[in-house]
mmCIF file with all atom_site columns, C-alpha atoms in Angstrom:
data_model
loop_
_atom_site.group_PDB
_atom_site.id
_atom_site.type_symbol
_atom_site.label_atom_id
_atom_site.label_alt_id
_atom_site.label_comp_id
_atom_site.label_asym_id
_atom_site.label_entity_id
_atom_site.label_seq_id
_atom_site.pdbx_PDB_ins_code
_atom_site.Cartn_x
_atom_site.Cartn_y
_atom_site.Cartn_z
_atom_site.occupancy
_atom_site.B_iso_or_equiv
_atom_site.pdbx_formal_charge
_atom_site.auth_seq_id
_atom_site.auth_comp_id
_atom_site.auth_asym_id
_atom_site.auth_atom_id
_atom_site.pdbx_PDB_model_num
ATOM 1  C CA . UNK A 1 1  ? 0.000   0.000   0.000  1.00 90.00 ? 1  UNK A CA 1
ATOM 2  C CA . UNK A 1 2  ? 2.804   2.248   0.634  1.00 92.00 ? 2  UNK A CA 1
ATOM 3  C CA . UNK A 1 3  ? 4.236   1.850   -2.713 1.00 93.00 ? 3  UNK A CA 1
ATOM 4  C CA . UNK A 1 4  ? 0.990   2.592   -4.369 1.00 93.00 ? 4  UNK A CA 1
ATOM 5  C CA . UNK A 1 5  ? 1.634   6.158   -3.165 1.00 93.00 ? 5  UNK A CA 1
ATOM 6  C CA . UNK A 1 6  ? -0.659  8.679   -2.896 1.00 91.00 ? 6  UNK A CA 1
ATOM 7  C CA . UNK A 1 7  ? -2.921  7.162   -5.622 1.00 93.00 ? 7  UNK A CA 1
ATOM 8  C CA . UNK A 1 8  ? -3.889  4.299   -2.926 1.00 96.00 ? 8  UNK A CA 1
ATOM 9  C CA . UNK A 1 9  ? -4.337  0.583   -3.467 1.00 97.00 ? 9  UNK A CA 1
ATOM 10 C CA . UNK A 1 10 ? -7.815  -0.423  -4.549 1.00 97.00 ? 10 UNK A CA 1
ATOM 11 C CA . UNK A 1 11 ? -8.765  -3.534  -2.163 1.00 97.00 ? 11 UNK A CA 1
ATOM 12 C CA . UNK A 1 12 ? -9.239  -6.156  -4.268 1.00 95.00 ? 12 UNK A CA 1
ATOM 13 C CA . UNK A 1 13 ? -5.205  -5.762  -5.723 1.00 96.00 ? 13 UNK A CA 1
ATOM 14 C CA . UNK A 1 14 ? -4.298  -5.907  -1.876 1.00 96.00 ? 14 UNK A CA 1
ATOM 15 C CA . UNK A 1 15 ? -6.295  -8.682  -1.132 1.00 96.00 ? 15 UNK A CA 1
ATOM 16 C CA . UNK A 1 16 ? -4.797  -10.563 -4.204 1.00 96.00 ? 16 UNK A CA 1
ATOM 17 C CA . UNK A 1 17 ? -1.350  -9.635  -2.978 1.00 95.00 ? 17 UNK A CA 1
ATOM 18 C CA . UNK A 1 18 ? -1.502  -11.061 0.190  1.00 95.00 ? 18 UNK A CA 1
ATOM 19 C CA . UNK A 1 19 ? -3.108  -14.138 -0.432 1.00 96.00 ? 19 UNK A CA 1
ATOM 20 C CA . UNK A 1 20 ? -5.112  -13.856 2.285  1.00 96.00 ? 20 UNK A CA 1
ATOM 21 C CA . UNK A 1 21 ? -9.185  -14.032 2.768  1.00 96.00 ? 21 UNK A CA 1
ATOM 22 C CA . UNK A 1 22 ? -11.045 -11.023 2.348  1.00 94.00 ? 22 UNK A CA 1
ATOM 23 C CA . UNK A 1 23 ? -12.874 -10.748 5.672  1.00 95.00 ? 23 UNK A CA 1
ATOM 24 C CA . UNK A 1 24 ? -9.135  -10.988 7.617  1.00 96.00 ? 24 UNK A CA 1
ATOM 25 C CA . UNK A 1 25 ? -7.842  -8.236  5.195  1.00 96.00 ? 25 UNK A CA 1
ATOM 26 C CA . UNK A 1 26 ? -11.102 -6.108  6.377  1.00 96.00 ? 26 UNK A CA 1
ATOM 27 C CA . UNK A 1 27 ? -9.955  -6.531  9.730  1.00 97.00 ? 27 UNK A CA 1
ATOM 28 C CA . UNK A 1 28 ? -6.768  -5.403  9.855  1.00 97.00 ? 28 UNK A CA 1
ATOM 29 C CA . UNK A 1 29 ? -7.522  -2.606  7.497  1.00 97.00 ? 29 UNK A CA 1
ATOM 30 C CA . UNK A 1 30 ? -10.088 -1.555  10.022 1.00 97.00 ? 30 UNK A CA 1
ATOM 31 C CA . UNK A 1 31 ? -7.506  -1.178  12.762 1.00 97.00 ? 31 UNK A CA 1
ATOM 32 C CA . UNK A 1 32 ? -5.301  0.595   10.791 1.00 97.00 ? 32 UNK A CA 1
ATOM 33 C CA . UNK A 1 33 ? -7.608  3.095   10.164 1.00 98.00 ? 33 UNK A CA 1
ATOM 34 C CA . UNK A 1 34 ? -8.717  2.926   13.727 1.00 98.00 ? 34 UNK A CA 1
ATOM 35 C CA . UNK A 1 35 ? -5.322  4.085   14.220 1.00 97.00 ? 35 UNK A CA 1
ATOM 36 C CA . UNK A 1 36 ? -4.818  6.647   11.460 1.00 97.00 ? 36 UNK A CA 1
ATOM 37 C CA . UNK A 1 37 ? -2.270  4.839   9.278  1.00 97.00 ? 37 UNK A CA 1
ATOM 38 C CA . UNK A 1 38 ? -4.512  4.107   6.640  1.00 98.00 ? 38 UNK A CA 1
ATOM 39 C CA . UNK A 1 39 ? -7.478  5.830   4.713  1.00 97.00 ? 39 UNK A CA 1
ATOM 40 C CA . UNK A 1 40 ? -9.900  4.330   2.545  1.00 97.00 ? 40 UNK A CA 1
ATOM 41 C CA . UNK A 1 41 ? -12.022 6.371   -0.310 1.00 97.00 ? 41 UNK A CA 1
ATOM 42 C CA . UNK A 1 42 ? -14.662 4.767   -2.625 1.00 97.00 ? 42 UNK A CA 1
ATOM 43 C CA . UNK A 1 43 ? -14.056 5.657   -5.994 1.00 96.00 ? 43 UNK A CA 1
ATOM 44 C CA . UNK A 1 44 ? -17.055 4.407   -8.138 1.00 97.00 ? 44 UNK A CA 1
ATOM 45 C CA . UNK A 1 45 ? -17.598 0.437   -7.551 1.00 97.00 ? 45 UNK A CA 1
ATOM 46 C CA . UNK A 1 46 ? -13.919 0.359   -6.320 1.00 97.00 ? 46 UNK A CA 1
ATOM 47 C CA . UNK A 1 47 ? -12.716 1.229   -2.511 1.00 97.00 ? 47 UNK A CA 1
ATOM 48 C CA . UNK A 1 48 ? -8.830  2.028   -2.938 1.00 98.00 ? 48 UNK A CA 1
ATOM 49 C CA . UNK A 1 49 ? -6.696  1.962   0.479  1.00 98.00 ? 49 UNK A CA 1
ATOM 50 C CA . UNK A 1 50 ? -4.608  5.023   0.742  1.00 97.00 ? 50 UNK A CA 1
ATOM 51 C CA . UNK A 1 51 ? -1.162  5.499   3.470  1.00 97.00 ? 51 UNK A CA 1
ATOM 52 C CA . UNK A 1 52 ? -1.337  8.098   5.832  1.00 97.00 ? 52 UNK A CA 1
ATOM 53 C CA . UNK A 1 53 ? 2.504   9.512   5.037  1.00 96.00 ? 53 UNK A CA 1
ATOM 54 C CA . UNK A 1 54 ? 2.701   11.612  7.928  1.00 96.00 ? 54 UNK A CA 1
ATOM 55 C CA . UNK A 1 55 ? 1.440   9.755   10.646 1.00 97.00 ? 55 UNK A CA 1
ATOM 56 C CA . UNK A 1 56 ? 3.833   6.445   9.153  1.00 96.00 ? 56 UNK A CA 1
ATOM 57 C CA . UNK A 1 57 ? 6.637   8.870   9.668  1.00 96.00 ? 57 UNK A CA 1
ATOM 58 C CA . UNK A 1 58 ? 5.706   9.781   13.239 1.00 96.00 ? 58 UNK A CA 1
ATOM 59 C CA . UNK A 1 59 ? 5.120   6.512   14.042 1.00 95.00 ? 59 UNK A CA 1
ATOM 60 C CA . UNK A 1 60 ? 8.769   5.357   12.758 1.00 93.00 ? 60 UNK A CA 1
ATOM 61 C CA . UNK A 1 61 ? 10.193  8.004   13.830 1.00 94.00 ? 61 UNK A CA 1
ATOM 62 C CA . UNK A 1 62 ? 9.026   7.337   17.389 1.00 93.00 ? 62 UNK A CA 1
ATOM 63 C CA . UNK A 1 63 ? 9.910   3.901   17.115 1.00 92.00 ? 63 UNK A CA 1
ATOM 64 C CA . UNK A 1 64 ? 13.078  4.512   15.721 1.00 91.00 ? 64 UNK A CA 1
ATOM 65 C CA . UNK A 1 65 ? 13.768  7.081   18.926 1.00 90.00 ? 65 UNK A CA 1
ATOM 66 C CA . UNK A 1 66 ? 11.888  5.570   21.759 1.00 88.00 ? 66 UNK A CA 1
ATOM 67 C CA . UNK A 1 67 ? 12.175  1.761   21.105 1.00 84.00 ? 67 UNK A CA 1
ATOM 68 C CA . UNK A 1 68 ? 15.201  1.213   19.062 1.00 76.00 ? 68 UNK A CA 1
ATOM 69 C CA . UNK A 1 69 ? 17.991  3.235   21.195 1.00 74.00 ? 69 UNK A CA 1
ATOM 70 C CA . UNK A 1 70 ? 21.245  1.484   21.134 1.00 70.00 ? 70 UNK A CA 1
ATOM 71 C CA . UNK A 1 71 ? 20.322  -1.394  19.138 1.00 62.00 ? 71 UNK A CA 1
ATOM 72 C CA . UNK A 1 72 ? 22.502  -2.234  16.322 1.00 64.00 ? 72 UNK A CA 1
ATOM 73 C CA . UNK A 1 73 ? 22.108  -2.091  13.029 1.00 59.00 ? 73 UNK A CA 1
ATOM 74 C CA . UNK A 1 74 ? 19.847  0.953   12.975 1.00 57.00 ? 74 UNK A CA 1
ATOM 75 C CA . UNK A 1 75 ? 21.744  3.964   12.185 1.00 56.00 ? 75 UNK A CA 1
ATOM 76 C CA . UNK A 1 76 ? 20.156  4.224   9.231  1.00 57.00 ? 76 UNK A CA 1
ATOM 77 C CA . UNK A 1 77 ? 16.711  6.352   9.828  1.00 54.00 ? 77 UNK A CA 1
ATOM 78 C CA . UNK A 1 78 ? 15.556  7.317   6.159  1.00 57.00 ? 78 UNK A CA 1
ATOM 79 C CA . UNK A 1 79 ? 12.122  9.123   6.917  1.00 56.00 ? 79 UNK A CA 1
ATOM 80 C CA . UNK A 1 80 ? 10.761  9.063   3.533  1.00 56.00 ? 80 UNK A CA 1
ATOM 81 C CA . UNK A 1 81 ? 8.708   6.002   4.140  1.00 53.00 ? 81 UNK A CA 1
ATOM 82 C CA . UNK A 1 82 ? 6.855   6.330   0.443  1.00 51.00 ? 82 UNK A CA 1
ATOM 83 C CA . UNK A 1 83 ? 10.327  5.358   -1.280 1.00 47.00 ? 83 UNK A CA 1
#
């Protein structure tokens, strides 16, 4: 979904990415967007998935800071998360 970019990911090409059943895709989508990290938009007959940029950057970044102090390996912190 991230890779789709700002264009979004219509459902149906996630679902057939994953390989997983519909109803658990719904699921976790939901708590993403429980969460603000995803978006969803209806665009005719099609519902397209769309990354929330800035709060996946916030959330790395506070991962990155909070959880990952120290560890090795992880001097790397590229923020751009849509590349």
């Amino acid at each position: 979904m991230v890779k789709a970019g700002p264009q979004g990911l219509p459902v149906g090409d996630l679902q057939k990415q994953l390989e997983i059943p519909a109803s658990t895709l719904s699921h976790h989508i939901s708590s993403l967007i429980s969460v603000s990290l995803v978006r969803q938009e209806r665009q005719g007959r099609t519902l397209y998935c769309h990354a929330c940029y800035e709060k996946l950057s916030a959330l790395i970044a506070f991962l990155t800071e909070e959880c990952c102090t120290g560890a090795d390996g992880l001097h790397n912190t590229n923020n751009d998360v849509g590349e």
